[in-house]
Amino acid sequence: MSIFRILATKPWERNEASLGDLHGGGELSLPTQKIGLFVFLSVVTVLFGLIAAANVMRMKFGDWQPLTDPQMLWVNTGVLAFSSLALQWASVSARRQNLKGLKIGFFLGGVLAVAFLAGQILVWRNLIDSGHVVLGNSANGFFYMITAIHGLHLLGGLWAWGKSAVRIGRGVEIRELRLGVELCTLYWHFLLLVWLGMFALLLRT
Amino acid sequence: MAVAIVLVLLIVGSVIFNFLSPWWFTPIASNWGTIDTTLIITFIITGIAFVAISLFMAYSIYRFHHKEGRVAHYEPENNKLEWWLTILTTIGVVAMLAPGLVVWNDYITVPEGADEVEAVGKQWQWSFRFPGEDGKLGTTDIKFVSFDNPFGINPDDPNGQDDILISEPELHLPIDRPVKMLLRSYDVLHDFYVPQFRAKMDLVPGLITYFWFIPTRTGKFDLLCAELCGVGHYTMRGHVVVDEAEDFDEWLSSKPTYAQFLAAATAAPAMTGLATKGQEVAGAQGCLSCHTIDGTSGVGPTWKGLFGKEETLADGTTVRVDEAYLIESVSDPNAKLVEGFAPIMPPYELSDEDMAALIALIKSKSE
Amino acid sequence: MAYVAPAEVDDIELHDPQSFITKYIWSQDHKVIALQYAATAIGIGLVALVLSLLMRLQLGFPGTFSFIDPSSYYQFVTMHGMIMVIYLLTALFLGGFGNYLIPLMCGARDMVFPYVNMLSYWLYLVAVLVLVASFFVPGGPTGAGWTLYPPQVILQGTPGHDWGIILMLVSLIIFIVAFTMGGLNYVTTVLQARTRGMTLMRMPLSVWGIFMATILALLAFPALFVSAVMLLLDRTLGTSFFMPAIISMGETLDYGGGNPLLFQHLFWFFGHPEVYIVALPAFGIVSDLLSVHARKNIFGYRMMVWAIVAIGVLSFVVWAHHMYVSGMNPLFGFFFATTTLIIAVPTAIKVYNWVLTLWRGDIHLTVPMLFAIAFILTFVVGGLTGLFLGNVVVDVPLSDTYFVVAHFHMVMGVAPILVVFGAIYHWYPKITGRMLNDAMGKFHFWVTFLGTYAIYFPMHYLGFVGVPRRYYSIEGTDFIPASAVTLNQSITIAAFIVGVVQILFIYNLIWSYFKGKPSGPNPWKATSLEWQTPQTPPVHGNWGPNRPLVYRWAYDYSVPGAAQDYLPQTMSPDDPIVGGHLGRGDEKDHHS
């Protein structure tokens, strides 16, 4: 039922009341955890949207010097994309009751995510070594802030990933693993998308 | 029941208070009577809404308070009534908004030929600059600011040489001429606010903001900073004096141009080595943003003639200014506060060397 | 249309408290978490109250109290504002009332993510402790005003620019993380964990208000998060996000190129929705108080829901009305003045419908009802003065004067607090099983209502005179008449009377817990679900073996033909008390 139809109902009227009595109490036919995740993802979307907006506004001021884009970021982007892909594989395997595929995909996804984070730290170190510190150039400031906040979100994801990994290790049944794997996959795809957006923004500056 | 009566008393009392209270707008001294008019329109519409809604509520409480056997009326909604109220409210809102937007359009449209005057804010004092003969203000940048160039005027800009500098916080303006105030800040946000002019605008470091008005009444008006700018915010005051044209010209001609200011500064007598170092210390520590060395008033006491002087303190006692007093006043400024000054100076920790240099500078200004 | 089964926390998974510690400290029960939130918020709120009184001492009797120097005055102002807006009102309405009421009013056993809910409280506590710690660091807490405008906030010349501001920003960041955890729960619980029959349009307006406010907060707090992080980097690492080239106190700083207005845009993109984050729960709760105690359905329920939604949406496109004289592009003024005045329309509709709920009601002047009535009057004053400040050009002479101070205290200080009091008197019996003492309650009401009116109504007129806000002292001006000092004195005296009477309120809370009259399960004869729990106070899991079934909206008061003047939401249409109304048998003759 569309939100407008819902808002137009008159709950005190008899026929509406009869319909209302049939209502199960939930609004969406999705698992609760997934809805929680969707709500969280909208918060994170706003967060990165605002950072991007601030970045664009700040670029307009006189002293802006564009960032020297480290080539290594392309490699990291690829690693993150493969990480996402691996989790997708795990998700599909879970749906097809393929435990082996699930295990390989899921662990590969996690390892690649860790590799991505390591790669980001390496980029940081190279940048700092070559003198691109936060002082003096706000483009650098934005770069460090964006990568840090994105990395922290991925780290949070890895914590959830770790919880699911323990359950897989304990040999929990595949039916019960599915939701956790799907949520991780969703979150990974989302963070990949955010990263692609942010990377495009950084390339533009 | 009591609550219905009290509500009526409150409403009537508020209306009476409005008409009898001695607190009302200052008499206007600018062209922005239209702002006052818009405000009065808003006041009348909202006032009627306030009285009508609250009296209706008080009556409802009086009329329908609980009595044995009373049954509330069952009415989930009344679309017709609600839409009428919505339309009525919308009309009221439009009646307030339309004149508001028209006047705002005037407010942001500076008339051709308005005189440009610059106000510069820094913690916690005002200074001003007029364009001089050529009618053009020289360009400025914060990187040009120095002891010899307190306004940061671009030395290579020919328009800047004849700019007239007003270093004390008193601005004179000629009556009945439109003024475009250009606003510039060195450090934090400030706001140029003269209650009688109605208009105001923030000073934003890194930007030049502006607003315009026409002074319509001669007199001396308080100038205040209206945007919190640190612990001395409330002391950041000044005056705007609106003069007849000839008085204004006379006042303006007594003020130095940038070229004259620069010449005077370079011609100043050389100081002893230690005092020169003291000047550097004073500049680096920012002492001179509050304490002047030429005897004019600042946020803090001037250093001219300070050493050896008998100062009256805030608690009524007196103290002779000697080295010990100066040292204490730097490290613990509020311990012995001079009468008439606000307790806003932060404590400083200076090396013995720097302190000695500073004292030498202050001594040299008392010879 | 497909109806969906309620998402229920399985009884097996429902965290079962065992020891004292898991029951009352590390509790995952939404009711205990609600009380923890409320107690912490009220505790820190009392600190903010004391700060405001210290501030009033200086304003009423300038120079008399030597321990209030300009630095500490600005610190009091700043911390008072920040605590009241964020740590008291936001936390109390959403963390306190939201936590307690959402599951009970929706018929859920608990929040859907109880563990995250518990974490939310403990992180909130950490945020509060970090905030309190800033009082004890060298230099004290920040004194930059609650808006924390750069560059001032991190430059010398502002108290607390060294450590205070860092702790302030860290505390805000923690608070936002904590709130997000709670907010995920509130939204998901309302969406998915309602009981059978509880359609969205059968929910009490309290839930609607809290639900919408939570959505606003989830979408607005990221703006504060971003600005706090960027400001923290400017302060600690020397980036120049907001910092232009600056000469501070004669010293040229290393900053350059940033723009202070960028911060203001981010801050108010959060700051304006924040007003409604506080106001919407108050709107919702007061609607329920009025309806219950006037024994009448809330007038125009649908319009009330639409207004809540409309206000929520509009609140994201009005933020720059806080910045009319900030030096931003002046053309923005046209847009933001228009949106701001448009938001007045749904707000006005809410006021009309509250008053029309009283009209032809059966008004019981209980203490919660008195507070609800006081709220309407206060909110009308505060709302109408908002039209002055929203109407761009009228704002110009009034901005940064005491008119603004009076306006926002009326509209988002006193008005929501009056609702908080009303709500506490209303729900205390459900929380404790005992009534709050009525005589103390009435005394508390009269002093608080009349006292706050005496504080803030005349204060508008100081604003008309042009007295600037955030002034430690207004001595030495020509345009402020001497009578303004007398007015300031009387305001201070009123503030102290109001402040002191809150002690009586706290005393009442404690006294009644032990000696209050036992209330029974439903002392106000209210319809909504929280009054229908099998035990009072409700036990863990709320509903015993079976969750309630809902047959009607929350406002069936004084229904014609019914045998009593309220029909609980759980009352089946077959119950003889209902007397045929909303019976389900005769569908045919109903086609209006």
Coordinates of C-alpha atoms in Angstrom, one line a residue, chain C residues 91-579:
Chain C
A91 CA 18.3 12.5 24.8
L92 CA 15.2 12.7 27.0
F93 CA 12.6 12.8 24.3
L94 CA 14.2 10.1 22.1
G95 CA 16.3 8.1 24.4
G96 CA 13.9 8.5 27.4
F97 CA 10.4 8.8 26.2
G98 CA 11.1 7.1 22.8
N99 CA 12.6 4.0 24.5
Y100 CA 9.8 3.7 27.1
L101 CA 6.8 4.5 24.9
I102 CA 7.5 3.0 21.4
P103 CA 7.4 -0.7 22.4
L104 CA 4.6 -0.2 24.9
M105 CA 2.4 1.9 22.6
C106 CA 3.1 -0.3 19.6
G107 CA 2.5 -3.5 21.5
A108 CA 6.1 -4.8 21.1
R109 CA 7.9 -6.9 23.6
D110 CA 11.1 -4.8 23.3
M111 CA 13.1 -2.8 20.8
V112 CA 14.1 -5.0 17.9
F113 CA 17.9 -4.7 18.6
P114 CA 18.0 -4.7 22.4
Y115 CA 21.8 -5.2 22.6
V116 CA 22.4 -2.2 20.3
N117 CA 19.9 -0.3 22.4
M118 CA 21.9 -1.0 25.5
L119 CA 25.1 0.1 23.8
S120 CA 23.4 3.3 22.8
Y121 CA 22.8 4.3 26.4
W122 CA 26.3 3.5 27.6
L123 CA 27.9 5.5 24.8
Y124 CA 25.5 8.3 25.6
L125 CA 26.8 8.2 29.2
V126 CA 30.4 8.3 27.9
A127 CA 29.5 11.4 25.9
V128 CA 28.0 13.0 28.9
L129 CA 31.1 12.2 31.0
V130 CA 33.5 13.6 28.4
L131 CA 31.4 16.7 28.4
V132 CA 31.5 17.0 32.2
A133 CA 35.3 16.3 32.0
S134 CA 35.7 19.5 30.0
F135 CA 34.8 21.5 33.1
F136 CA 38.0 20.2 34.8
V137 CA 40.6 20.5 32.1
P138 CA 43.0 23.5 32.0
G139 CA 41.2 26.4 30.5
G140 CA 37.8 25.0 31.2
P141 CA 35.0 24.2 28.8
T142 CA 34.6 26.0 25.6
G143 CA 32.9 29.4 25.7
A144 CA 32.3 30.0 22.0
G145 CA 28.5 29.8 22.2
W146 CA 26.6 26.6 21.5
T147 CA 26.9 27.2 17.8
L148 CA 30.7 26.7 18.0
Y149 CA 31.3 29.1 15.1
P150 CA 34.9 29.0 13.8
P151 CA 37.3 30.7 13.6
Q152 CA 36.5 32.0 17.0
V153 CA 36.0 28.7 18.7
I154 CA 39.6 27.5 18.2
L155 CA 41.4 30.8 18.6
Q156 CA 42.9 32.3 21.7
G157 CA 40.6 35.0 23.0
T158 CA 37.9 32.4 23.5
P159 CA 37.8 30.5 26.8
G160 CA 38.4 26.8 26.4
H161 CA 40.0 27.1 23.0
D162 CA 42.8 24.7 24.0
W163 CA 41.2 21.6 25.7
G164 CA 37.6 22.5 26.2
I165 CA 36.7 22.6 22.6
I166 CA 38.4 19.3 21.8
L167 CA 36.4 17.5 24.5
M168 CA 33.2 19.2 23.4
L169 CA 33.7 18.0 19.8
V170 CA 34.7 14.5 20.9
S171 CA 31.7 14.3 23.2
L172 CA 29.4 15.4 20.3
I173 CA 30.9 12.7 18.0
I174 CA 30.3 10.0 20.6
F175 CA 26.8 11.3 21.2
I176 CA 25.9 11.1 17.5
V177 CA 27.2 7.5 17.3
A178 CA 25.2 6.6 20.5
F179 CA 22.1 8.3 19.1
T180 CA 22.4 6.5 15.7
M181 CA 22.4 3.2 17.5
G182 CA 19.2 4.2 19.4
G183 CA 17.6 5.7 16.3
L184 CA 18.0 2.5 14.3
N185 CA 16.0 0.8 16.9
Y186 CA 13.2 3.3 17.2
V187 CA 12.6 3.5 13.4
T188 CA 12.8 -0.3 12.9
T189 CA 10.7 -1.1 15.9
V190 CA 7.9 1.3 14.8
L191 CA 8.1 -0.1 11.2
Q192 CA 8.3 -3.8 11.9
A193 CA 7.5 -4.8 15.5
R194 CA 4.0 -3.5 16.1
T195 CA 1.4 -5.9 17.3
R196 CA -1.4 -7.3 15.2
G197 CA -4.0 -4.8 14.2
M198 CA -1.7 -1.8 15.0
T199 CA -1.8 0.0 11.6
L200 CA 0.3 3.1 11.2
M201 CA -2.8 5.3 11.4
R202 CA -3.9 3.6 14.6
M203 CA -0.7 4.7 16.4
P204 CA -0.9 7.3 19.0
L205 CA 0.5 10.7 17.9
S206 CA 3.3 10.3 20.6
V207 CA 4.7 7.5 18.5
W208 CA 4.3 9.5 15.3
G209 CA 6.1 12.4 16.8
I210 CA 9.0 10.4 18.1
F211 CA 9.2 8.3 14.9
M212 CA 9.4 11.4 12.7
A213 CA 11.8 13.1 15.0
T214 CA 14.1 10.1 15.0
I215 CA 14.1 10.1 11.2
L216 CA 15.0 13.8 11.2
A217 CA 17.7 13.1 13.8
L218 CA 19.2 10.2 11.8
L219 CA 19.4 12.4 8.7
A220 CA 20.5 15.6 10.4
F221 CA 23.1 14.5 12.9
P222 CA 25.5 13.4 10.1
A223 CA 25.8 17.1 9.3
L224 CA 26.9 17.9 12.9
F225 CA 29.2 14.8 12.8
V226 CA 30.9 16.1 9.6
S227 CA 31.3 19.6 10.9
A228 CA 32.6 18.4 14.3
V229 CA 35.2 16.1 12.7
M230 CA 36.3 18.9 10.3
L231 CA 36.5 21.4 13.1
L232 CA 38.4 18.9 15.2
L233 CA 40.9 18.5 12.4
D234 CA 41.2 22.2 12.0
R235 CA 41.9 22.5 15.7
T236 CA 44.3 19.6 16.2
L237 CA 46.0 19.0 12.9
G238 CA 45.9 22.5 11.5
T239 CA 43.8 21.9 8.4
S240 CA 42.0 24.8 6.9
F241 CA 38.5 23.5 6.2
F242 CA 36.8 26.5 7.9
M243 CA 39.8 28.7 8.6
P244 CA 40.7 31.6 6.4
A245 CA 44.0 33.6 6.6
I246 CA 43.8 35.1 10.1
I247 CA 45.8 37.6 12.2
S248 CA 44.8 36.7 15.8
M249 CA 45.9 39.1 18.5
G250 CA 48.6 40.4 16.2
E251 CA 49.9 37.0 15.3
T252 CA 49.6 35.6 11.8
L253 CA 48.4 32.1 11.9
D254 CA 49.1 29.2 9.5
Y255 CA 45.6 28.9 8.3
G256 CA 44.3 30.0 4.9
G257 CA 41.6 29.7 2.3
G258 CA 38.9 28.2 4.4
N259 CA 35.4 29.6 4.8
P260 CA 33.6 30.0 8.1
L261 CA 30.3 30.1 6.3
L262 CA 30.8 26.5 5.2
F263 CA 30.6 25.5 8.9
Q264 CA 27.5 27.6 9.4
H265 CA 25.7 25.9 6.5
L266 CA 26.7 22.5 7.9
F267 CA 25.8 23.4 11.4
W268 CA 22.4 24.7 10.6
F269 CA 21.6 21.9 8.2
F270 CA 21.7 19.9 11.5
G271 CA 20.6 22.8 13.7
H272 CA 17.3 23.6 12.3
P273 CA 16.0 20.0 12.1
E274 CA 17.3 19.8 15.7
V275 CA 14.6 22.2 16.7
Y276 CA 12.0 19.8 15.3
I277 CA 13.8 16.8 16.8
V278 CA 12.9 18.4 20.1
A279 CA 9.5 19.8 19.0
L280 CA 7.9 16.9 17.2
P281 CA 8.0 14.4 20.2
A282 CA 6.6 17.3 22.3
F283 CA 3.8 17.8 19.7
G284 CA 3.0 14.2 19.7
I285 CA 3.0 13.7 23.4
V286 CA 1.0 16.8 24.1
S287 CA -1.7 15.7 21.6
D288 CA -2.1 12.5 23.7
L289 CA -2.2 14.3 27.0
L290 CA -4.9 16.7 25.7
S291 CA -7.0 13.9 24.2
V292 CA -6.9 11.7 27.4
H293 CA -7.6 14.4 29.8
A294 CA -10.3 16.1 27.7
R295 CA -11.9 12.7 27.2
K296 CA -12.1 13.5 23.5
N297 CA -10.4 12.2 20.4
I298 CA -7.6 14.3 19.2
F299 CA -9.3 16.6 16.7
G300 CA -8.3 16.0 13.1
Y301 CA -6.0 13.0 13.6
R302 CA -5.1 12.7 10.0
M303 CA -4.3 16.3 9.6
M304 CA -2.1 16.0 12.7
V305 CA -0.1 13.1 11.2
W306 CA 0.2 15.0 7.9
A307 CA 1.4 18.1 9.7
I308 CA 4.1 16.0 11.5
V309 CA 5.3 14.6 8.2
A310 CA 5.1 17.9 6.4
I311 CA 7.1 19.7 9.1
G312 CA 9.6 17.0 9.1
V313 CA 10.2 17.3 5.4
L314 CA 10.2 21.1 5.3
S315 CA 12.6 21.3 8.2
F316 CA 15.4 20.3 5.9
V317 CA 15.0 23.3 3.6
V318 CA 14.8 26.2 6.0
W319 CA 18.2 26.1 7.7
A320 CA 19.7 29.3 6.3
H321 CA 17.1 31.4 8.1
H322 CA 19.6 31.3 10.9
M323 CA 22.1 33.1 8.6
Y324 CA 20.3 36.1 7.1
V325 CA 22.9 38.5 8.4
S326 CA 25.8 36.0 8.1
G327 CA 27.2 37.4 4.9
M328 CA 25.9 34.5 2.7
N329 CA 24.6 35.2 -0.7
P330 CA 21.7 37.6 0.0
L331 CA 19.5 36.0 -2.7
F332 CA 19.2 33.0 -0.5
G333 CA 17.1 35.2 1.8
F334 CA 14.1 35.0 -0.6
F335 CA 14.1 31.3 -0.7
F336 CA 14.6 30.6 2.9
A337 CA 12.1 33.3 4.1
T338 CA 9.5 31.6 1.9
T339 CA 10.1 28.1 3.1
T340 CA 10.3 29.2 6.7
L341 CA 6.9 30.9 6.5
I342 CA 5.4 28.0 4.7
I343 CA 6.3 25.7 7.6
A344 CA 4.2 28.0 9.8
V345 CA 1.1 26.6 8.1
P346 CA 1.3 23.0 9.3
T347 CA 2.5 24.2 12.6
A348 CA -0.5 26.5 13.0
I349 CA -2.8 23.6 12.0
K350 CA -1.5 21.6 14.9
V351 CA -2.2 24.5 17.3
Y352 CA -5.8 24.8 16.0
N353 CA -6.4 21.2 16.4
W354 CA -5.1 21.1 20.0
V355 CA -7.4 23.9 20.9
L356 CA -10.3 22.3 19.0
T357 CA -9.7 19.1 21.0
L358 CA -10.5 21.1 24.1
W359 CA -13.6 22.6 22.5
R360 CA -16.7 20.6 23.5
G361 CA -14.5 18.2 25.5
D362 CA -14.9 17.0 29.1
I363 CA -11.8 18.7 30.4
H364 CA -10.3 17.2 33.5
L365 CA -7.9 19.8 34.9
T366 CA -5.3 17.3 36.1
V367 CA -1.7 18.2 36.5
P368 CA -0.7 16.7 33.0
M369 CA -3.6 18.6 31.5
L370 CA -2.5 21.9 33.1
F371 CA 1.0 21.4 31.7
A372 CA -0.5 20.7 28.3
I373 CA -2.5 23.9 28.3
A374 CA 0.5 25.9 29.5
F375 CA 2.4 24.3 26.6
I376 CA -0.1 25.6 24.1
L377 CA 0.1 29.2 25.3
T378 CA 3.8 29.1 25.5
F379 CA 4.2 27.5 22.1
V380 CA 1.8 30.0 20.5
V381 CA 4.0 32.9 21.8
G382 CA 7.2 31.2 20.7
G383 CA 5.8 30.1 17.4
L384 CA 4.4 33.5 16.5
T385 CA 7.6 35.3 17.4
G386 CA 9.3 32.8 15.0
L387 CA 7.4 34.5 12.2
F388 CA 9.3 37.7 13.0
L389 CA 12.6 36.0 12.7
G390 CA 11.7 33.9 9.7
N391 CA 10.5 36.9 7.7
V392 CA 14.0 37.8 6.5
V393 CA 14.0 41.6 6.7
V394 CA 12.2 41.7 10.1
D395 CA 15.0 39.5 11.3
V396 CA 17.7 42.1 10.5
P397 CA 17.1 44.4 13.4
L398 CA 16.1 41.6 15.8
S399 CA 18.8 39.0 15.1
D400 CA 21.5 38.6 17.8
T401 CA 19.3 40.5 20.3
Y402 CA 17.4 39.3 23.3
F403 CA 14.3 38.9 21.1
V404 CA 16.0 35.8 19.6
V405 CA 16.9 34.5 23.1
A406 CA 13.3 35.0 24.3
H407 CA 11.9 33.4 21.1
F408 CA 13.9 30.2 21.2
H409 CA 13.5 29.7 24.9
M410 CA 9.8 30.0 24.6
V411 CA 9.5 27.7 21.6
M412 CA 12.1 25.0 22.2
G413 CA 13.1 25.5 25.8
V414 CA 10.1 26.1 27.9
A415 CA 7.4 24.6 25.7
P416 CA 9.0 21.2 25.3
I417 CA 10.0 21.2 29.0
L418 CA 6.4 21.8 30.0
V419 CA 5.5 18.8 27.9
V420 CA 8.2 16.8 29.6
F421 CA 6.7 17.7 33.0
G422 CA 3.2 16.9 31.8
A423 CA 4.4 13.6 30.4
I424 CA 6.2 12.6 33.6
Y425 CA 3.0 13.4 35.7
H426 CA 1.0 11.4 33.1
W427 CA 3.2 8.3 32.8
Y428 CA 4.8 8.1 36.3
P429 CA 1.9 5.9 37.5
K430 CA 2.7 3.4 34.7
I431 CA 6.4 3.5 35.5
T432 CA 6.1 3.1 39.3
G433 CA 2.6 2.0 40.0
R434 CA 2.1 5.2 42.1
M435 CA 0.6 8.6 41.5
L436 CA 2.7 11.7 41.9
N437 CA 1.5 13.9 44.7
D438 CA -1.1 16.2 43.3
A439 CA -0.7 19.2 45.6
M440 CA 3.0 19.4 45.0
G441 CA 2.4 18.9 41.3
K442 CA -0.1 21.8 41.1
F443 CA 2.3 24.1 43.0
H444 CA 5.1 23.0 40.7
F445 CA 2.9 23.7 37.7
W446 CA 1.9 27.2 38.7
V447 CA 5.3 28.4 39.6
T448 CA 6.9 26.9 36.6
F449 CA 4.3 28.2 34.1
L450 CA 3.9 31.7 35.5
G451 CA 7.6 32.0 36.3
T452 CA 8.8 31.1 32.9
Y453 CA 6.3 33.4 31.3
A454 CA 7.5 36.2 33.5
I455 CA 11.1 35.4 32.5
Y456 CA 10.7 35.3 28.7
F457 CA 7.7 37.4 27.8
P458 CA 9.3 40.7 28.8
M459 CA 12.6 39.6 27.4
H460 CA 11.2 40.1 23.9
Y461 CA 11.0 43.8 24.6
L462 CA 14.7 44.0 25.6
G463 CA 15.2 42.7 22.0
F464 CA 13.0 45.5 20.6
V465 CA 15.1 48.0 22.4
G466 CA 18.1 46.4 20.6
V467 CA 19.9 44.9 23.6
P468 CA 22.4 42.4 22.0
R469 CA 22.6 38.9 23.3
R470 CA 25.8 37.2 24.6
Y471 CA 26.8 40.4 26.3
Y472 CA 28.5 40.0 29.7
S473 CA 27.6 43.5 30.5
I474 CA 25.6 46.2 28.8
E475 CA 26.9 49.0 30.8
G476 CA 28.1 52.1 28.9
T477 CA 25.6 52.3 26.2
D478 CA 23.4 55.3 25.5
F479 CA 20.4 53.6 23.9
I480 CA 19.5 51.1 26.7
P481 CA 17.4 52.8 29.3
A482 CA 18.2 52.4 33.0
S483 CA 14.9 50.6 33.4
A484 CA 16.3 47.7 31.4
V485 CA 18.5 46.9 34.4
T486 CA 15.5 46.7 36.7
L487 CA 13.8 44.4 34.2
N488 CA 16.9 42.2 34.1
Q489 CA 16.8 42.1 37.9
S490 CA 13.2 40.9 38.0
I491 CA 13.9 38.3 35.3
T492 CA 16.8 37.0 37.4
I493 CA 14.5 36.8 40.5
A494 CA 11.9 35.0 38.5
A495 CA 14.5 32.6 37.1
F496 CA 15.6 31.7 40.7
I497 CA 12.1 31.1 41.8
V498 CA 11.5 28.7 38.9
G499 CA 14.9 27.1 39.5
V500 CA 14.3 26.5 43.1
V501 CA 10.8 25.0 42.6
Q502 CA 12.3 22.2 40.5
I503 CA 13.8 20.9 43.7
L504 CA 10.2 20.3 44.8
F505 CA 9.6 18.4 41.6
I506 CA 12.6 16.1 42.2
Y507 CA 11.5 15.6 45.8
N508 CA 8.0 14.7 44.5
L509 CA 9.5 12.1 42.2
I510 CA 11.3 10.5 45.2
W511 CA 8.6 10.9 47.8
S512 CA 5.8 9.5 45.6
Y513 CA 7.9 6.5 44.7
F514 CA 7.6 5.4 48.3
K515 CA 4.5 7.1 49.6
G516 CA 2.4 8.0 46.5
K517 CA -1.2 6.8 46.2
P518 CA -1.2 3.4 44.4
S519 CA -2.4 4.1 40.9
G520 CA -3.8 0.8 39.5
P521 CA -3.0 -0.1 35.9
N522 CA -4.9 2.7 34.2
P523 CA -5.6 5.7 36.5
W524 CA -6.4 8.1 33.6
K525 CA -8.7 5.7 31.9
A526 CA -6.7 6.0 28.7
T527 CA -7.1 3.9 25.6
S528 CA -3.5 3.4 24.3
L529 CA -1.7 0.1 24.7
E530 CA 0.8 1.0 27.5
W531 CA -2.1 1.3 29.9
Q532 CA -3.4 -2.2 29.1
T533 CA -0.3 -4.1 30.2
P534 CA -1.0 -7.2 32.5
Q535 CA 1.3 -5.8 35.2
T536 CA 2.0 -2.3 36.4
P537 CA 4.8 -1.5 36.2
P538 CA 5.2 -3.7 33.1
V539 CA 7.6 -6.6 33.6
H540 CA 10.2 -7.6 31.1
G541 CA 8.6 -8.6 27.8
N542 CA 5.7 -6.3 28.6
W543 CA 2.7 -8.5 27.7
G544 CA 2.8 -11.8 29.4
P545 CA 2.3 -14.9 27.2
N546 CA 0.4 -13.2 24.4
R547 CA 0.9 -9.8 22.8
P548 CA -2.3 -7.7 22.7
L549 CA -4.6 -7.5 19.7
V550 CA -5.6 -4.1 18.5
Y551 CA -9.0 -3.3 17.2
R552 CA -9.2 0.4 17.1
W553 CA -7.2 3.7 17.0
A554 CA -5.9 5.3 20.1
Y555 CA -8.6 7.9 20.4
D556 CA -11.9 6.2 21.0
Y557 CA -13.0 8.6 23.8
S558 CA -16.6 9.4 24.5
V559 CA -17.8 7.3 21.6
P560 CA -21.6 7.6 21.3
G561 CA -23.4 4.5 22.4
A562 CA -20.5 3.1 24.4
A563 CA -21.0 2.2 28.0
Q564 CA -17.9 4.1 29.2
D565 CA -16.1 7.2 28.0
Y566 CA -13.1 5.3 26.7
L567 CA -12.6 2.2 24.6
P568 CA -9.1 0.7 25.0
Q569 CA -7.4 -0.2 21.7
T570 CA -7.5 -3.8 22.8
M571 CA -11.3 -3.8 23.3
S572 CA -12.9 -6.2 20.8
P573 CA -15.9 -4.8 18.9
D574 CA -17.9 -7.7 20.3
D575 CA -17.4 -6.4 23.8
P576 CA -20.8 -5.3 25.2
I577 CA -19.2 -2.1 26.5
V578 CA -18.7 -1.0 22.9
G579 CA -22.4 -0.9 22.3

